[in-house]
XYZ file of C-alpha atoms in Angstrom:
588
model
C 84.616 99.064 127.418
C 84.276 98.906 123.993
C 84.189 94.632 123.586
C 81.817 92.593 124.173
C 82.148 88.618 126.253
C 79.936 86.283 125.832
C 77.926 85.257 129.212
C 80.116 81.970 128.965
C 83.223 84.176 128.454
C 82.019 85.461 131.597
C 81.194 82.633 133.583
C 84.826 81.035 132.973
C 86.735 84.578 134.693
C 84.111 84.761 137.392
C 85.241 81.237 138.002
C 89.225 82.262 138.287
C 90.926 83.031 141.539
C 91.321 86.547 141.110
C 93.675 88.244 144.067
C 93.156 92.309 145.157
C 96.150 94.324 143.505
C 98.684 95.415 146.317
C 97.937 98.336 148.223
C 99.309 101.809 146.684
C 102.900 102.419 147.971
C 103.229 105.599 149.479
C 105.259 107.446 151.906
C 102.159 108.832 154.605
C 102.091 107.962 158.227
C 99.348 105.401 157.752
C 99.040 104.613 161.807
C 95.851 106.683 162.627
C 93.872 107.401 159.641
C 91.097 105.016 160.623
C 91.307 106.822 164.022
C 90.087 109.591 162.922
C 86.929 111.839 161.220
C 86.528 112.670 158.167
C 83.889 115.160 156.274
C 83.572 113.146 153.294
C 84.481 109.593 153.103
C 84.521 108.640 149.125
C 84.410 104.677 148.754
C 85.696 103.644 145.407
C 88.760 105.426 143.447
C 87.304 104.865 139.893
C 86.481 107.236 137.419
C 84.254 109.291 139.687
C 85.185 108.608 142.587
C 88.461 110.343 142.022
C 87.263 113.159 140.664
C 84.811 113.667 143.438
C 87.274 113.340 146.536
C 89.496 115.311 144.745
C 87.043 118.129 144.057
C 85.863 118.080 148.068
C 89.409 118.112 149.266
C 89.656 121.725 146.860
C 86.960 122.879 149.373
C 88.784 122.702 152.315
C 86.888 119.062 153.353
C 88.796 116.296 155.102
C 88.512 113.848 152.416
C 89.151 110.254 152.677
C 89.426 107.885 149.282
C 88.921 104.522 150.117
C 89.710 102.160 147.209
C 89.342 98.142 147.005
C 92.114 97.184 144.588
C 95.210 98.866 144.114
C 98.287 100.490 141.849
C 97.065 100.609 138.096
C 98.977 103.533 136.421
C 103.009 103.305 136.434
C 102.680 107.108 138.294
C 100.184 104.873 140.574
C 103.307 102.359 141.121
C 101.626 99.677 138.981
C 103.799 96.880 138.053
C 101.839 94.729 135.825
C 103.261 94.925 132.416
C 104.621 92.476 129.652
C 108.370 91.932 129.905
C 108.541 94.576 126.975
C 108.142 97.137 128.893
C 110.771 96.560 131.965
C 113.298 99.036 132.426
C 110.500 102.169 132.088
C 107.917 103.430 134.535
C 105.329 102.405 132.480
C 102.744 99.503 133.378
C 100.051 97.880 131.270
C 97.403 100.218 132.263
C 99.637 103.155 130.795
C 99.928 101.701 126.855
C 96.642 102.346 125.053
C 97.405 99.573 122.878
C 97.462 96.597 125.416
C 93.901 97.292 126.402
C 92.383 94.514 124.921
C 94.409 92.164 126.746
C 92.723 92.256 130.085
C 90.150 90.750 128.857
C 91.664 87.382 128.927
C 90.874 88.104 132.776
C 94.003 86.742 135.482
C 94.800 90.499 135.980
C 94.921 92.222 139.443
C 93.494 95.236 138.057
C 89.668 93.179 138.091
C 87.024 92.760 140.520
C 87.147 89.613 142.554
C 84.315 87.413 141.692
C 82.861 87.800 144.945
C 82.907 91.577 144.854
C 80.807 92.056 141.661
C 78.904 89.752 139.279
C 80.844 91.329 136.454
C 83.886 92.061 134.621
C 84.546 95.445 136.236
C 88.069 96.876 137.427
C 88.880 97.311 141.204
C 91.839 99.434 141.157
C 93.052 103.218 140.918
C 91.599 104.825 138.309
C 88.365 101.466 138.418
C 87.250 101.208 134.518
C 89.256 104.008 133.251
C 91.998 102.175 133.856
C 91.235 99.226 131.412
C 88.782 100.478 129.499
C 89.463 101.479 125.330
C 89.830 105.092 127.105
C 86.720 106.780 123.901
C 85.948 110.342 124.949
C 83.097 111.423 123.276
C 80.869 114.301 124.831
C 76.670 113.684 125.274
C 74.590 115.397 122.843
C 72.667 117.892 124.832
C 69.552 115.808 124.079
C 70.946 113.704 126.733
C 70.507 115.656 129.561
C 67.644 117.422 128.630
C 65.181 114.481 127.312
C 66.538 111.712 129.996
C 67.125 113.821 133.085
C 65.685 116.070 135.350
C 65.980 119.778 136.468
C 69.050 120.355 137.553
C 70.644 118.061 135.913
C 69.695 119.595 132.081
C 72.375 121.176 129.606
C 72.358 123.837 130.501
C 72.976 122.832 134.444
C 75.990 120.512 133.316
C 77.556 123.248 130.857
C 79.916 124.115 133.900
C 80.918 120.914 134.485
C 81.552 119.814 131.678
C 83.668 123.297 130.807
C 85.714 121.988 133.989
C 86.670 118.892 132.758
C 87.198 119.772 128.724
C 89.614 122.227 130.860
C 91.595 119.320 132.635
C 91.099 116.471 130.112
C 90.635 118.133 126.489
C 89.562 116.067 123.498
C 92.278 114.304 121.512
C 91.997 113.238 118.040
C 95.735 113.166 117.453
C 96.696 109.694 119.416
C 100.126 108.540 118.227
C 103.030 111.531 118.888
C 104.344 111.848 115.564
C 101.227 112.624 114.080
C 100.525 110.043 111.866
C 97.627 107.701 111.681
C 97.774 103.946 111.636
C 95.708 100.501 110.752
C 93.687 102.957 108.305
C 93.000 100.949 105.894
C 89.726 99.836 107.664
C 88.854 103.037 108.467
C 89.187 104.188 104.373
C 86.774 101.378 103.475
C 83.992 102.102 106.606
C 84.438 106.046 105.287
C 83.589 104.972 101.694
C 80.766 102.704 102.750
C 79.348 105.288 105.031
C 80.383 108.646 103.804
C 80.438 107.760 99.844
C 78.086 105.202 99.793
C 75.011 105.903 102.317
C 75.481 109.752 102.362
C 77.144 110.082 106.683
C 78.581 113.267 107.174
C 82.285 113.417 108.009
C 82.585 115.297 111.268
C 84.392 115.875 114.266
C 82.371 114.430 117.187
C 83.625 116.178 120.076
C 83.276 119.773 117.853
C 79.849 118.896 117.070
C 78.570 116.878 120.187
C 74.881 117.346 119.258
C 75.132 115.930 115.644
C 74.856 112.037 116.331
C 72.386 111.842 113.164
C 74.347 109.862 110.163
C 77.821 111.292 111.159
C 80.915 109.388 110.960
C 84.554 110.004 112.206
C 87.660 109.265 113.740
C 87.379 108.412 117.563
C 87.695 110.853 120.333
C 90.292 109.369 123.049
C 90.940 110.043 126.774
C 94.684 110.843 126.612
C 96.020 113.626 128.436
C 97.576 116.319 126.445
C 101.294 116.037 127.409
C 101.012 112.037 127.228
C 100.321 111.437 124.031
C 100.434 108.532 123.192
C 99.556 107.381 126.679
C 96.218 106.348 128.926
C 94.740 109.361 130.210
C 92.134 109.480 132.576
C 90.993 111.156 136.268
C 94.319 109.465 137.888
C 96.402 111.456 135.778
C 94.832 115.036 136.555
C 92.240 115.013 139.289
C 94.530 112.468 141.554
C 97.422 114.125 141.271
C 96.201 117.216 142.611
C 94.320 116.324 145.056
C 97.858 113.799 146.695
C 99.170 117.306 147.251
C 96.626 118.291 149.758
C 97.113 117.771 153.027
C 93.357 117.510 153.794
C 93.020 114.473 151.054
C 93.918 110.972 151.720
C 93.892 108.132 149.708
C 93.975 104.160 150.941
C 93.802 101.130 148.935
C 92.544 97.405 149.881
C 90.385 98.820 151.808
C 86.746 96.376 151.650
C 83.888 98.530 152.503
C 81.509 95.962 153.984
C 78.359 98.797 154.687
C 77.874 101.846 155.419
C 77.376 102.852 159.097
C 73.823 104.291 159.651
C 70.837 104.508 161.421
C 67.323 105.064 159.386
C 69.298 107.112 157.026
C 71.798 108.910 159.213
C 75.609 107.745 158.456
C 77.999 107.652 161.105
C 80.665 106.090 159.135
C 81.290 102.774 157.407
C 82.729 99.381 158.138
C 85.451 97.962 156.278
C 87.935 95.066 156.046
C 91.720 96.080 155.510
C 94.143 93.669 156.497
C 91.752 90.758 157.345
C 89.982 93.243 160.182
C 86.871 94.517 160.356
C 87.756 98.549 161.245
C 85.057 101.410 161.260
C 85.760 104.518 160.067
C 83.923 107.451 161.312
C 82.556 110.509 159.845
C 83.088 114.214 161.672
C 79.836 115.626 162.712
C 77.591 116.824 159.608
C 79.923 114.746 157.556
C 78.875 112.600 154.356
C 79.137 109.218 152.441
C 79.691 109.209 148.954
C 79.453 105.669 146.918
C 81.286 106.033 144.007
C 81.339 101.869 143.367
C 79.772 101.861 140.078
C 76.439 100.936 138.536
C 76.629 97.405 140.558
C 78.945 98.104 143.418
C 77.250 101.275 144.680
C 73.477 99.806 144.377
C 75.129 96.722 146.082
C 76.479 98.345 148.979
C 73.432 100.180 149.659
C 71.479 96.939 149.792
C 74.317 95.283 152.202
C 73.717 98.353 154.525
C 70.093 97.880 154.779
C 69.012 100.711 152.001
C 66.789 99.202 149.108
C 63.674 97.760 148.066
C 61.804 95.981 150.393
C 61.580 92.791 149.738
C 65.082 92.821 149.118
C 65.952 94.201 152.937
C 63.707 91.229 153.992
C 66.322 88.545 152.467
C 69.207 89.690 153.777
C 67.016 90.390 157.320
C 65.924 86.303 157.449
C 69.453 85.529 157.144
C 70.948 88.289 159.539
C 73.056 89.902 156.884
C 71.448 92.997 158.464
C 69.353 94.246 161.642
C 66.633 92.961 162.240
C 65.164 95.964 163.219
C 63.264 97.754 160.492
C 63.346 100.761 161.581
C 66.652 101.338 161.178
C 66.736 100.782 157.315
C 65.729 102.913 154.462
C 63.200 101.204 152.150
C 64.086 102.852 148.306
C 62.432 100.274 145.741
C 64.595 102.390 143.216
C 68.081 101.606 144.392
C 68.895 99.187 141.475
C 66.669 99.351 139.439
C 66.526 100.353 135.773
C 70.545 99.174 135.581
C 71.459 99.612 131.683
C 74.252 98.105 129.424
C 74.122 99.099 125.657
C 73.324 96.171 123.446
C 75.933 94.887 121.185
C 77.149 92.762 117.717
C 79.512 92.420 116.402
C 79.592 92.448 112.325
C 82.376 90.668 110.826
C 83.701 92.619 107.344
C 86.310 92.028 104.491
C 87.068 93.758 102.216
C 90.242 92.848 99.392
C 92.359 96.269 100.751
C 91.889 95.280 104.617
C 95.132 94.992 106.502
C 93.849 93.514 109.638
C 96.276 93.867 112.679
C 96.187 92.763 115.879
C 98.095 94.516 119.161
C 100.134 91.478 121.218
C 100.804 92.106 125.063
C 103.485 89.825 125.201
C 105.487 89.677 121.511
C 104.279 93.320 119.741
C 105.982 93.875 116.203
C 109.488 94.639 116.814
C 109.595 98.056 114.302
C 105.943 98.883 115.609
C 106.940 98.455 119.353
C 110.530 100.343 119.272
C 108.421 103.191 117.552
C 106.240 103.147 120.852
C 109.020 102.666 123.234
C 111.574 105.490 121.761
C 108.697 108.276 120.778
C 105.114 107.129 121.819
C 104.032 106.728 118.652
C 102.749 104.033 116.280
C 100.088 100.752 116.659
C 100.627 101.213 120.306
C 99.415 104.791 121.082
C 96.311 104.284 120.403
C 93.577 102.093 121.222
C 92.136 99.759 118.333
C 89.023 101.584 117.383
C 89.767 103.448 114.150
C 86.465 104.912 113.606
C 82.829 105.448 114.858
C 79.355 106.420 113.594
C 75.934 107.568 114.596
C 72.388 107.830 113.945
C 68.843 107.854 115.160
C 65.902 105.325 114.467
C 62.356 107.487 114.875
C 59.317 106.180 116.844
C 55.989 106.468 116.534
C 55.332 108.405 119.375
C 58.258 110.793 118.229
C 60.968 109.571 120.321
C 64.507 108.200 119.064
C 66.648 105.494 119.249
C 70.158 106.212 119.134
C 72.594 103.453 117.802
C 76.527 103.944 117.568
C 78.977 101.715 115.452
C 82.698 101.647 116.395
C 85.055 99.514 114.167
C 88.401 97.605 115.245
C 91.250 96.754 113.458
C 90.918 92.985 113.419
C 88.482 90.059 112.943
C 87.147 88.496 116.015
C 86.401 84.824 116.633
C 86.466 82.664 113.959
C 86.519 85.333 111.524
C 90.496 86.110 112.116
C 92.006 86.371 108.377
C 94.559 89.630 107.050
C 91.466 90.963 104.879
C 88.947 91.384 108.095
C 87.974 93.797 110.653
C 85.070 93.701 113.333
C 82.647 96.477 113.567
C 80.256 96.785 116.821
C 76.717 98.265 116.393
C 75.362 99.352 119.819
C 72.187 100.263 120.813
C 72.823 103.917 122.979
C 69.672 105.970 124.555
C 66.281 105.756 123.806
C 66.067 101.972 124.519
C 63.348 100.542 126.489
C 65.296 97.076 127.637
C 66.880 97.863 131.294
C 67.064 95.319 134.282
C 67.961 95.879 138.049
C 71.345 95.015 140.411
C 70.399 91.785 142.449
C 72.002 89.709 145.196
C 73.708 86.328 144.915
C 72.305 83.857 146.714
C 75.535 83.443 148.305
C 77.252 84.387 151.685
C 78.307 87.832 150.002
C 75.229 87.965 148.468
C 77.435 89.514 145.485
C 75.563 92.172 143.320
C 75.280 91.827 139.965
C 73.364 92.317 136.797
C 69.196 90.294 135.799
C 69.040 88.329 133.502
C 66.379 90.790 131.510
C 69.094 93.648 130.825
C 68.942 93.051 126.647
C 66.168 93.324 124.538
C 63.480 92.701 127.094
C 61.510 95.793 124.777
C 61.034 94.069 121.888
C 61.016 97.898 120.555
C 65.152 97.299 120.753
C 66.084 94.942 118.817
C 63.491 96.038 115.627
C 65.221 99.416 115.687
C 68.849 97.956 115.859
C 67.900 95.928 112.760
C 66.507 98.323 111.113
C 69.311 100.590 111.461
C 71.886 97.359 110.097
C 69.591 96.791 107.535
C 69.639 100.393 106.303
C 73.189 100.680 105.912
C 73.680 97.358 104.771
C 71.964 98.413 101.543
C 75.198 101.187 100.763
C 77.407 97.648 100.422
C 78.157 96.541 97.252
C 76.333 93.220 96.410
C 77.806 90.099 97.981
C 77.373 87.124 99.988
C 80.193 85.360 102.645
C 80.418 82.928 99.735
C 80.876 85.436 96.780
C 82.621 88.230 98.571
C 82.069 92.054 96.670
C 85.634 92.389 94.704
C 85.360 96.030 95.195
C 84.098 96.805 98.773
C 83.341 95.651 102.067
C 81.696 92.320 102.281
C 79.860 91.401 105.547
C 80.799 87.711 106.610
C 78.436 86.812 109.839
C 75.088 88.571 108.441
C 74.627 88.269 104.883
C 74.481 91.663 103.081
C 71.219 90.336 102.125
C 69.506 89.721 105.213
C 65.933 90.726 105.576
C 65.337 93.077 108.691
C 63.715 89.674 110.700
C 66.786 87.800 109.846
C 68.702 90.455 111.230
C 66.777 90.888 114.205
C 66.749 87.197 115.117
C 70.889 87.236 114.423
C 71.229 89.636 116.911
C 68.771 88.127 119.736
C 70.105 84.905 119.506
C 73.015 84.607 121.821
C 76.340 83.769 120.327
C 80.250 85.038 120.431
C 78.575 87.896 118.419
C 75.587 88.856 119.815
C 74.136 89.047 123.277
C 77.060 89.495 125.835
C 78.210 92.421 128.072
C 80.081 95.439 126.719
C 80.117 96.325 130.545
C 79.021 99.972 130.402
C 76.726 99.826 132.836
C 74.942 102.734 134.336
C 71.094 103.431 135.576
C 71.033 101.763 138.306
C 69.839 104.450 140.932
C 68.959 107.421 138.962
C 68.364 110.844 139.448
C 64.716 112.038 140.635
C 64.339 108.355 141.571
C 66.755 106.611 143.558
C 68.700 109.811 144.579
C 67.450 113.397 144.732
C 68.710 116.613 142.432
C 72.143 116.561 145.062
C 72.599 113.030 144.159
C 71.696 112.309 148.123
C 69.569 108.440 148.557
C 66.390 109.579 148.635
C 65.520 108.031 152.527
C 69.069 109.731 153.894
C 70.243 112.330 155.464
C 74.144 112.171 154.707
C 74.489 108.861 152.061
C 75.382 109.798 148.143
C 76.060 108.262 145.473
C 78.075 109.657 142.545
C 79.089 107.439 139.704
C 77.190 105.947 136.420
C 74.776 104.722 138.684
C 72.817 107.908 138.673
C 72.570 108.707 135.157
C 70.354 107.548 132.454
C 71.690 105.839 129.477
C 73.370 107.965 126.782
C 73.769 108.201 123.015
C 77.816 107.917 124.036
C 80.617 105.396 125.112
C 80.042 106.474 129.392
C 83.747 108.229 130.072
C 82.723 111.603 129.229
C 79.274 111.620 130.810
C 80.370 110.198 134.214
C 83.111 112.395 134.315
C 80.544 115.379 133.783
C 78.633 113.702 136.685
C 81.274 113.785 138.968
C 81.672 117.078 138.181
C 78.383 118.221 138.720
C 77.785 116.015 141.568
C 80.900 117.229 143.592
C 79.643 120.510 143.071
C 76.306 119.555 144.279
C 77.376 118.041 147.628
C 79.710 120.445 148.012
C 76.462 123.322 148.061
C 74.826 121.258 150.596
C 77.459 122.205 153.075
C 76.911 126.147 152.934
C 74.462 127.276 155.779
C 75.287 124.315 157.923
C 71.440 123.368 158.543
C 72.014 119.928 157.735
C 74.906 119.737 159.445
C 73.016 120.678 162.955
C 70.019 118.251 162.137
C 72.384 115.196 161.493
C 74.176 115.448 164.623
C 70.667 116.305 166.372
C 68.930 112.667 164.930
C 72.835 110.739 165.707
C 72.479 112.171 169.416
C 75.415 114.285 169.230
């Protein structure tokens, strides 16, 4: 997600009544599914978990989705929408151009409170379906600097082949052609380009060029929807509803996953307001595909994590008492990752700020949308991004990414502004671990430690505002440049320190959750090269959880990791060895 809330912004949703969307509508005999076993039992249907049932059920595997929330897309039968939109088979989800509004929480589309810590979607299609929908593809440096064999460049080429094939990069967003709110974008091009000598590229043509290059964003829209959300539910989803060996069910709770020392039978999980197990067929697997919070989470409720954790929920009989039926993994959590964020307010005298309404759009602008998917609406708000690398001493890099809206935020809310958000990507030291509410859920979330906890951070971040600060023409909020963009929250003149406290110093503009989480239970740590739990037999997990953090908005990468780890799991099936040693240690 490309915005960031303040930890009070947070605090006040996780504090609403949020209900599970309605279950997906569909037209299946759903009287015996639970009855019966399945070789791959996928819990969540979010950006990788679709991909990942869908690519098992193309092998011939009896492949059951299970999904919390429910309909998102209008081709989903999602029905959440502004009154604007009645009379089409479009929802919310399905306009680019509305996806800020969610934020404003009250939407079926999110995550209970007691489900995760954090603003996170629980519904077809999870994130992807309310996220800004960027698309830009890892720099190779990525997978070969952060990840281990197996999972390098060259390993991932493949996959990532695969899904440019189903979901290619689109840089044309609105269907007639035409760009629009550019007038930010021509000022952040002079600044950068001009001014402080960033080369114009285009990022998904050039993936490994992240060094002083600017551009206009990459988006997630499938080819014949322009104009229109793309994502796994459009493409993976549909194909895998025609197989009759794929199944998908929504408001479905999984409470834990079935297992003993390791060994999955199943899971347990609460549809309806009953608690119903669902088995697997022998030599079948589990595949968590919750996200960074919700898959750590559900390993811990099912007696998988570190120790001390396990002992908690053991004094309280959350789980057995028995230790040796649980799998001690001190990794399962740890490391999770969000990418620092501020926000820099900037005017400039040419600035046309707009601002996308979900209830009361432009009239001209939202006829445009309605008759040709085209206009303000086709398109998410970002009209331009940037990167480049801070060097260490010890001859690593810091990446750091800017993406810039088409409006103020806050109290900075005038015609003449726009907001531009400087991340901090890969490289960064500060990470903190998923941990357990002290609660009768014990609900996973995110520490408290996640930002800047490596002092390293927030010195390179400044460093990096500081540096392109100096392209600005001379100004102050006061005396604004007449000729140029003028930065309104953090003087033009700010000393790196000044920056660097600015940005550690919690506000509306610094210090919150963008929500990209990932890290949580890596590769070569917390899962093995097949993206197995390291301590299992059958148990996966497949979703940002297992990658480390990249120079990139997530999409693209998790994507590629659902690609890659489909194909993984799928290759542990081929000489049926594990297959005859899991039913041997279930007694079978």
């Amino acid at each position: 997600m490309n915005l960031l809330l303040t930890l009070a912004a947070i605090a006040g949703f996780l504090s609403q009544t949020v209900l599970g969307a309605p279950p997906l509508k569909r037209s299946q005999n759903t009287t015996s599914w639970t009855a019966q076993e399945w070789d791959a039992i996928v819990v969540g249907g979010g950006t990788a978990g679709l991909i990942v049932a869908s690519r098992l059920s193309e092998t011939g595997k009896k492949t059951l989705l299970v999904e919390l929330g429910g309909a998102s897309y209008g081709v989903t039968g999602g029905t959440e929408k502004p009154e604007w939109l009645n009379g089409t088979s479009l929802s919310r989800v399905d306009v680019p151009g509305l996806y800020k509004s969610i934020f404003s929480g009250g939407s079926d589309l999110l995550c209970p409170p007691d489900v995760v810590n954090a603003f996170q979607a629980c519904t077809v299609g999870g994130n992807s379906a309310i996220n800004a929908g960027l698309y830009f593809q890892p720099p190779a440096s990525d997978w070969d600097d952060y990840h281990p064999a197996g999972w390098q460049s060259a390993d991932v080429e493949g996959a990532t082949q695969r899904l440019l094939s189903m979901h290619p990069s689109v840089t044309s967003y609105s269907a007639d052609g035409k760009f629009y709110m550019q007038s930010g974008y021509d000022e952040v091009k002079r600044w950068l380009v001009d001014a402080a000598g960033f080369s114009d590229v285009s990022f998904n043509e050039e993936p490994d060029n992240k060094d002083k290059v600017f551009g206009r964003p990459v988006y997630d829209y499938v080819e014949q929807y322009v104009g229109q959300r793309g994502g796994p539910t459009r493409t993976y989803l549909q194909q895998a509803l025609k197989r009759k060996n794929f199944r998908l069910e929504t408001g479905v709770r999984v409470k834990h996953i079935n297992h003993i020392a390791g060994v999955a039978s199943g899971i347990t999980a609460i549809i309806n307001g009953s608690s119903v197990s669902i088995s697997l067929s022998p030599g079948g697997r589990v595949i968590l595909s919750a996200g960074a919070i919700g898959s750590p989470g559900l390993l811990m409720h099912s007696a998988i994590g570190p120790h001390d954790t396990l002992n908690v929920l053991c004094t309280t009989g959350y789980i057995s008492h028995n230790h040796s039926t649980w799998v001690t993994n001190p990794s399962v959590g740890e490391g999770l990752f969000d990418n620092p964020n501020t926000f820099i307010e900037l005017s400039a005298p040419t600035i046309e700020s707009y601002v996308q309404s979900y209830d009361d759009p432009d009239p001209a602008d939202r006829d445009l949308y309605l008759s040709s998917r085209s206009g303000p609406y086709a398109f998410a708000s970002q009209t331009s991004a940037f990167w480049g690398w801070v060097p260490n001493h010890d001859g690593t890099k810091t990446g750091i990414q800017g993406t810039v809206d088409s409006s103020g935020h806050g109290e900075y809310m005038n015609n003449n502004t726009i907001t531009l958000n400087v991340y901090g990507t890969s490289g960064l030291g500060s990470t903190g671990r998923v941990i357990l509410a002290n609660n009768s859920n014990y609900t996973p979330g995110p520490s408290s430690d996640i930002y800047y906890s490596d002092p390293r951070d927030s010195e390179n971040i400044a460093k990096f505002i500081y540096s392109i600060f100096q392209a600005l023409p001379p100004s102050t909020p006061e005396s604004p440049a007449t000729d140029g963009l003028t930065p309104l929250n953090i003087p033009r003149n700010s000393t790196v320190e000044e920056i660097r406290t600015y940005i550690t110093t919690p506000s509306e503009y610094a210090v919150g959750s963008v929500q990209h989480w990932s890290s949580s239970c890596r590769i070569g740590k917390c899962v093995d090269a097949d993206t197995k739990v390291i301590g299992t037999e059958n148990i996966y997990v497949v979703d940002a959880s297992i990658i480390s953090p990249l120079t990139v908005n997530p999409q693209f990468g998790v994507m590629v990791v659902a690609e890659k780890g489909a194909e993984r799991i799928a290759g542990t099936w081929t000489s049926g060895s594990q297959k005859r040693d899991t039913e041997s240690k279930r007694g079978t």
